[in-house]
Coordinates of C-alpha atoms in Angstrom, one line a residue:
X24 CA 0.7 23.9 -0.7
X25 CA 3.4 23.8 -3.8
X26 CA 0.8 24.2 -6.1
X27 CA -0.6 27.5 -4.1
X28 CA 1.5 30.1 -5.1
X29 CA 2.5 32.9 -1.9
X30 CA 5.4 34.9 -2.5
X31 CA 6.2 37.7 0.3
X32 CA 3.2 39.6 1.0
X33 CA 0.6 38.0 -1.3
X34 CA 0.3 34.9 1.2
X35 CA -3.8 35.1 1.1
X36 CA -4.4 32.0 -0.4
X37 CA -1.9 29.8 0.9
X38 CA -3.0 30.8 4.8
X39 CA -6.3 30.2 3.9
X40 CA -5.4 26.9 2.6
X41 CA -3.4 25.7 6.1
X42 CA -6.0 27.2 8.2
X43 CA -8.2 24.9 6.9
X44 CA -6.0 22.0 6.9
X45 CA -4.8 22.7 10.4
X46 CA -8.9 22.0 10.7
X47 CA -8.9 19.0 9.1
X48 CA -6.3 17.5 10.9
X49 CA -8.1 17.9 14.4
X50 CA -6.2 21.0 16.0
X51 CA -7.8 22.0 19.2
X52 CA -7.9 25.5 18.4
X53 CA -6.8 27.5 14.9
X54 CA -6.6 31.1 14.8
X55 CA -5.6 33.2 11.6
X56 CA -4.2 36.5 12.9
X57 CA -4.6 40.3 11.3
X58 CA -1.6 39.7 8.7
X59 CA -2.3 36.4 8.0
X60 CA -0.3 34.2 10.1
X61 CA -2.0 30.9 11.1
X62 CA -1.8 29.6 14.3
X63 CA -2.8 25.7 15.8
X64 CA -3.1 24.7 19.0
X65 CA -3.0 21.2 20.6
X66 CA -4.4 21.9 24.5
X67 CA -3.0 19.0 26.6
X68 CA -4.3 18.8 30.4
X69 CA -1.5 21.6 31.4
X70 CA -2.1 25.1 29.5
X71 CA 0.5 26.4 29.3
X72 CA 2.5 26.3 26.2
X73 CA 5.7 23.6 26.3
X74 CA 6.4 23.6 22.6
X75 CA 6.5 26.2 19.7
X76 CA 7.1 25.0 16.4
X77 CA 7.7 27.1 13.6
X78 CA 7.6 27.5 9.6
X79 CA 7.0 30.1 7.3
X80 CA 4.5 30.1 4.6
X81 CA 6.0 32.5 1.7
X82 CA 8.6 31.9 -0.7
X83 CA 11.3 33.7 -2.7
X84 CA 10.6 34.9 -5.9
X85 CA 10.4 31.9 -8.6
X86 CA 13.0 33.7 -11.2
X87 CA 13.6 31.5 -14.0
X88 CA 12.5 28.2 -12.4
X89 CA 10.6 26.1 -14.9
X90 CA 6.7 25.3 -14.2
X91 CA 7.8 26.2 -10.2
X92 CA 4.0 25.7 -8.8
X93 CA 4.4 22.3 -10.3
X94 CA 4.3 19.9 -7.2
X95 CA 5.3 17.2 -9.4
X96 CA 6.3 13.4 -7.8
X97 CA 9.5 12.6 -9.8
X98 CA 12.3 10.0 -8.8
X99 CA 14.7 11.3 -6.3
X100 CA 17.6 10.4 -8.0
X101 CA 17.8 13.4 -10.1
X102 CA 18.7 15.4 -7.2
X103 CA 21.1 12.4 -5.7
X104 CA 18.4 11.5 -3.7
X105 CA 16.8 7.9 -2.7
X106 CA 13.2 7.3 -3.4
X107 CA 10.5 10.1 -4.5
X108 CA 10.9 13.7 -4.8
X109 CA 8.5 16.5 -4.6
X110 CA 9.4 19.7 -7.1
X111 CA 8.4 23.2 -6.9
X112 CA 9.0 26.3 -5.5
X113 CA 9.3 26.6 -1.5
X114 CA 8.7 22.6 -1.3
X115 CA 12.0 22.7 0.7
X116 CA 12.0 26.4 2.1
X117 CA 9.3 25.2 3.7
X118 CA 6.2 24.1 2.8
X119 CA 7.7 20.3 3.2
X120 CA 8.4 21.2 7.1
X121 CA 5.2 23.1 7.8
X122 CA 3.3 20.1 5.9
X123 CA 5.2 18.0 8.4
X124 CA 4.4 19.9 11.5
X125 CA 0.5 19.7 10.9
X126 CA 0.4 16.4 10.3
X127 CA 2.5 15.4 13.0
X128 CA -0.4 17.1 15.1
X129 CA -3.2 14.7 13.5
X130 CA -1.2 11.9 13.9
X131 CA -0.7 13.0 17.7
X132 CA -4.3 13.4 17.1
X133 CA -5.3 9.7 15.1
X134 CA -3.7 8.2 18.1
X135 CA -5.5 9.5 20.4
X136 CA -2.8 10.4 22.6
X137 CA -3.3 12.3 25.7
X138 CA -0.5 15.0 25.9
X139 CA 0.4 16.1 28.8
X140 CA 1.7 19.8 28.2
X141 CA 0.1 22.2 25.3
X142 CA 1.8 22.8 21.9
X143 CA 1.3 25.5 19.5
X144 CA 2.1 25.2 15.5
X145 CA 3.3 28.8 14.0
X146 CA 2.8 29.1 10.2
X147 CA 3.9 32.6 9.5
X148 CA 4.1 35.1 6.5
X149 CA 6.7 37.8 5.9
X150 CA 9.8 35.8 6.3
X151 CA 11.9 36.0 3.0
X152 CA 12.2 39.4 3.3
X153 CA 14.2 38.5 6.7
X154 CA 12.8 41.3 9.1
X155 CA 10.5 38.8 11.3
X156 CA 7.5 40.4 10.8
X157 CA 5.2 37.5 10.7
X158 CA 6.9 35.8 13.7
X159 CA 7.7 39.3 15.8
X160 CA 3.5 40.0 15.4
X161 CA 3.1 36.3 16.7
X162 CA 5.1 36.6 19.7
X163 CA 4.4 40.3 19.8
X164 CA 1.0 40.7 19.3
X165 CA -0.5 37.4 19.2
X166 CA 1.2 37.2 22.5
X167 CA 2.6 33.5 22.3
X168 CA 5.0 32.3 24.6
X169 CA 6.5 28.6 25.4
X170 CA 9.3 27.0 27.0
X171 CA 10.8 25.9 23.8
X172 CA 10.8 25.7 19.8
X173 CA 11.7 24.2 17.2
X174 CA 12.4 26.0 13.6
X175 CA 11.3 23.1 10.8
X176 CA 14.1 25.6 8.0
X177 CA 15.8 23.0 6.4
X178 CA 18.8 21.1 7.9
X179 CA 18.6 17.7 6.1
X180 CA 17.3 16.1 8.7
X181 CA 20.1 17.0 11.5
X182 CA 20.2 19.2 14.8
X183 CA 20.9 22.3 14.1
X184 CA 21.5 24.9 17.1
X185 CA 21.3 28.4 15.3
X186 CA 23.7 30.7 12.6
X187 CA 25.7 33.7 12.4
X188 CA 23.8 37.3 12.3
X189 CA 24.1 39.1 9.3
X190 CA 25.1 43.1 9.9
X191 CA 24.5 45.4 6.3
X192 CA 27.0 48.2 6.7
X193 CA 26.8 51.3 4.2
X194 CA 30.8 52.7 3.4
X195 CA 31.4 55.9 2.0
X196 CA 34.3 57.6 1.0
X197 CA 34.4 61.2 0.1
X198 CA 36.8 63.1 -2.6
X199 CA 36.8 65.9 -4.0
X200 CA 34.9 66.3 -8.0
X201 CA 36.8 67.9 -10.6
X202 CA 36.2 67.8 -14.6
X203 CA 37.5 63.8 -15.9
X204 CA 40.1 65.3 -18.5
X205 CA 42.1 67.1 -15.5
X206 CA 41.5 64.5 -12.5
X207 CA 44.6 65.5 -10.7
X208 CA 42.8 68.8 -9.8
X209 CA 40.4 66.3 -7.4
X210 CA 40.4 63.2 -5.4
X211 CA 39.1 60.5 -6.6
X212 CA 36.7 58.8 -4.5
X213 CA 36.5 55.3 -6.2
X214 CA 40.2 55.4 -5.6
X215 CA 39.9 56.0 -1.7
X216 CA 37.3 53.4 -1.8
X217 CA 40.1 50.7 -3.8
X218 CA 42.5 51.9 -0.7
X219 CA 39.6 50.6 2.1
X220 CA 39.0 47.3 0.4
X221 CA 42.6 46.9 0.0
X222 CA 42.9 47.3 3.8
X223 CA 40.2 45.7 4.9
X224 CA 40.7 42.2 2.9
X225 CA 44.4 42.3 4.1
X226 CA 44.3 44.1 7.2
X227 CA 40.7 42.5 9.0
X228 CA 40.6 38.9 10.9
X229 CA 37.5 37.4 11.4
X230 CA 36.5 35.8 14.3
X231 CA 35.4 31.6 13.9
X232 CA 32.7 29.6 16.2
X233 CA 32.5 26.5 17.4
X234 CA 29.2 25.6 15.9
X235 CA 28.2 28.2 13.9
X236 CA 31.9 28.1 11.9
X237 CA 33.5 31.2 10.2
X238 CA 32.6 34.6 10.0
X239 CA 32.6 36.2 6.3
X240 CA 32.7 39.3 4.7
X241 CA 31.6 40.8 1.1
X242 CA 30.8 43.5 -0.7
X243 CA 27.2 43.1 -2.2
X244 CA 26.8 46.3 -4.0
X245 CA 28.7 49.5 -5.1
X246 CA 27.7 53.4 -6.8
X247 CA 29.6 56.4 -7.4
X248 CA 28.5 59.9 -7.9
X249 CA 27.7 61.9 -9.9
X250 CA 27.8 58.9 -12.4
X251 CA 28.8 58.2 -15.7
X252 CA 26.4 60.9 -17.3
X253 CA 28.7 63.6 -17.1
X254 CA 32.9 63.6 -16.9
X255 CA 33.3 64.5 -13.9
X256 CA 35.6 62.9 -11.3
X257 CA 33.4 61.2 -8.6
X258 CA 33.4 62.8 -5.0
X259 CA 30.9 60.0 -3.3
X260 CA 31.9 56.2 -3.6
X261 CA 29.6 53.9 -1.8
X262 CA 29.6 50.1 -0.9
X263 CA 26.8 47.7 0.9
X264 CA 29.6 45.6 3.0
X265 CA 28.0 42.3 4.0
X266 CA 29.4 40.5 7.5
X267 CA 28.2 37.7 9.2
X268 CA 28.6 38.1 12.8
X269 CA 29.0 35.8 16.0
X270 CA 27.6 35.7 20.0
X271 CA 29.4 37.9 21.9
X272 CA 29.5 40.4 18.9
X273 CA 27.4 43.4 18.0
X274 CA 26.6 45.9 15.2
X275 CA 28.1 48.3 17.3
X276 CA 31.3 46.1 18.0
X277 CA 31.4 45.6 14.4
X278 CA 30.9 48.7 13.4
X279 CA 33.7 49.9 15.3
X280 CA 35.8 47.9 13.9
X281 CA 35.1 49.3 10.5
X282 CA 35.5 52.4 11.6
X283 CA 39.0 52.1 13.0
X284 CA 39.6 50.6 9.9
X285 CA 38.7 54.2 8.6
X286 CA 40.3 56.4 10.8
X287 CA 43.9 53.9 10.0
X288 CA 43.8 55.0 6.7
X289 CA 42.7 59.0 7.5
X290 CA 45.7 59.5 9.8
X291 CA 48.0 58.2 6.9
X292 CA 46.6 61.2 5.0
X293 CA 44.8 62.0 2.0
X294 CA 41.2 59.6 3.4
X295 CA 38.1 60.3 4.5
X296 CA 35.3 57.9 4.8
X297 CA 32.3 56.9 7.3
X298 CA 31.0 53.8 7.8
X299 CA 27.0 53.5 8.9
X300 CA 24.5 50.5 9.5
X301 CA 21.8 49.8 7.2
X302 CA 20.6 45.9 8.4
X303 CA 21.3 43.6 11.7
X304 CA 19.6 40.2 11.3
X305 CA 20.4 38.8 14.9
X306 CA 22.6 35.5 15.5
X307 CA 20.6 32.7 17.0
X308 CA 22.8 30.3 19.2
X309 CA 20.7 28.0 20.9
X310 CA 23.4 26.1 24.0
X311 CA 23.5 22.4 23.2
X312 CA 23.1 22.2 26.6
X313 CA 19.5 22.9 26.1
X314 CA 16.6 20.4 27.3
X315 CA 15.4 21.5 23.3
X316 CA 18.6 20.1 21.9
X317 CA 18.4 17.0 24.0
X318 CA 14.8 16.4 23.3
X319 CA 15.5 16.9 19.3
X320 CA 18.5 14.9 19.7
X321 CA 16.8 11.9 21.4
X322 CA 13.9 12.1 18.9
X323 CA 16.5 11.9 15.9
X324 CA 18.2 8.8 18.1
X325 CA 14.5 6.9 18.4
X326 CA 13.2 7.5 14.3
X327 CA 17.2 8.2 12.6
X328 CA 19.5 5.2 14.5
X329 CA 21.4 8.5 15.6
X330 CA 21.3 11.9 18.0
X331 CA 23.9 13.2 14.6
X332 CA 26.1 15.9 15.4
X333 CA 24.6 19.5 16.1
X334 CA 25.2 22.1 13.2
X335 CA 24.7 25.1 12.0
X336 CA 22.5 27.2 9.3
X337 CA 24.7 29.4 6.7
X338 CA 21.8 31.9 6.2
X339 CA 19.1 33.2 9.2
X340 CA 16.2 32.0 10.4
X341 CA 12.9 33.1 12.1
X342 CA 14.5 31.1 15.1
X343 CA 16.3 34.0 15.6
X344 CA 13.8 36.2 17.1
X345 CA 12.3 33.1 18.8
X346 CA 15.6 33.0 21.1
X347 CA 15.9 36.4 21.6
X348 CA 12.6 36.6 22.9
X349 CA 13.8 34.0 25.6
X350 CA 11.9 30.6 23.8
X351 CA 15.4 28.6 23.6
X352 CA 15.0 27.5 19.7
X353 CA 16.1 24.5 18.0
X354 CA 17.0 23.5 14.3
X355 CA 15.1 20.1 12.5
X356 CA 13.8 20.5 9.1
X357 CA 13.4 18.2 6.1
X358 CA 15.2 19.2 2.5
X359 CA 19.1 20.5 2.1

């Protein structure tokens, strides 16, 4: 799979590749959907779906990793790691965890075990990009449904029970343009946009979680216009303001808090500025109370020594839309 290169949206090969491995290992049914996705099925005597487990195919882009379709055994230590590792792009996020799931279904398989309930293996495409659109056409229009999941995204080997959303705001603050070598004649809108960042780095708590830990906030990009071409003072400063967000908030929540953070400044005079969304990645809290938590937990006990402590991703996963449409989704992946 390492050696099958799939970055988003050129996936063709490397679904062909676990179809036909999802074969091999003695699935009871394997379907390859429209986009690509590739679905496996072990039927046990009742049909109805019990288990969902999920892991996505593509990968980020390689940048300037060296030889990153590799797939090279090397010794673990190099990474602070005990025995043999395996190097290459996505080996970690996730081919390692999808390679895992399938053969966990022929070893299920090798066995000869009789299972009881049915399970389906999701290995979907589309997921760097973080808009779910492998997993939303799986449970969307693949129509796939089950009483629980598991998410194989890395979590070095621990229970993990979900992670903040992520909310893209887009800030602008307006001035007025005037010629550079007279700038008192306008307002200067990188200077109203200092004034918001000022207040909003001294002025804004964020809200912490339990298991899913602190919120955070940065700015992730920034533009004035009408640019550096001409000498004019800029009227238009924009930034992209990045914030991790918690159950029981919102993008409209947060959004209003931004905005009040706006309106602060325009009654002390001399401000303007609006505040609209660009992105809302949704936060996936799975209860610990879960039967999914205590089933992974109790797994981890019988292989590990341990049930470990439940955690928490820093970045999102496809988990997400599993739990929000109602599958209550679990964290256990190999890598870190």
């Amino acid at each position: 799979m390492v050696r099958t290169p799939s970055p988003t949206g050129r996936e063709e090969a490397i679904s062909r590749l676990v179809e036909g491995e999802m074969r091999r290992a003695g699935f009871d049914e394997v379907r390859r959907d429209p986009i690509g996705n590739v679905l496996g099925f072990l039927h046990g005597r009742d049909p109805r779906l019990r288990l969902l487990f999920n892991g996505h195919i593509d990968h980020a882009e390689t940048g300037s990793m060296p030889d990153p379709y590799s797939g090279d055994l090397v010794d673990g230590s190099r990474f602070g790691r005990e025995g043999t590792a395996l190097v290459g792009r996505a080996a970690c996020d996730m081919k390692g965890a999808v390679a895992a799931m399938i053969y966990a279904a022929k070893a299920v398989r090798d066995a000869g075990t009789a299972l009881a309930q049915s399970v389906v293996v999701t290995a979907v495409v589309k997921e760097e990009a973080a808009r779910g659109e492998g997993i939303l056409y799986v449970l969307e229009e693949d129509g796939v449904r089950a009483d629980m999941a598991g998410s194989g995204e890395a979590t070095n080997l621990d229970v993990y029970v979900g992670h903040r959303g992520k909310l893209e705001f887009l800030v602008t603050t307006k001035g007025r343009a005037c010629h550079a070598s007279n700038p008192g004649n306008g307002v200067n809108a990188i200077f109203l946009m200092q004034r918001f960042l000022e207040s909003l780095q001294r002025d804004y708590e964020l809200p912490s979680h339990e298991f899913l830990g602190d919120c955070t906030m940065t700015v992730i990009d920034i533009v004035a216009r009408p640019g550096r071409l001409t000498p004019v003072v800029p009227d238009r400063c924009e930034i992209v303001l990045d914030r991790r967000y918690l159950p029981g908030e919102s993008a409209e929540s947060v959004e209003g808090e931004v905005r009040a953070l706006l309106d602060r400044l325009a009654r002390d005079g001399g401000f303007e500025g609006d505040v609209s969304l660009l992105k809302d990645f949704p936060v996936l809290f799975c209860d610990p109370e879960e039967k999914v938590v205590e089933l992974a937990r109790g797994a981890r006990r019988k292989v590990m020594g341990d049930p470990g402590t439940p955690g928490a991703w820093r970045f999102g996963v496809d988990g997400t839309f599993i739990q929000k449409a109602g599958i209550p989704c679990v964290g256990f992946g190999p890598g870190s």
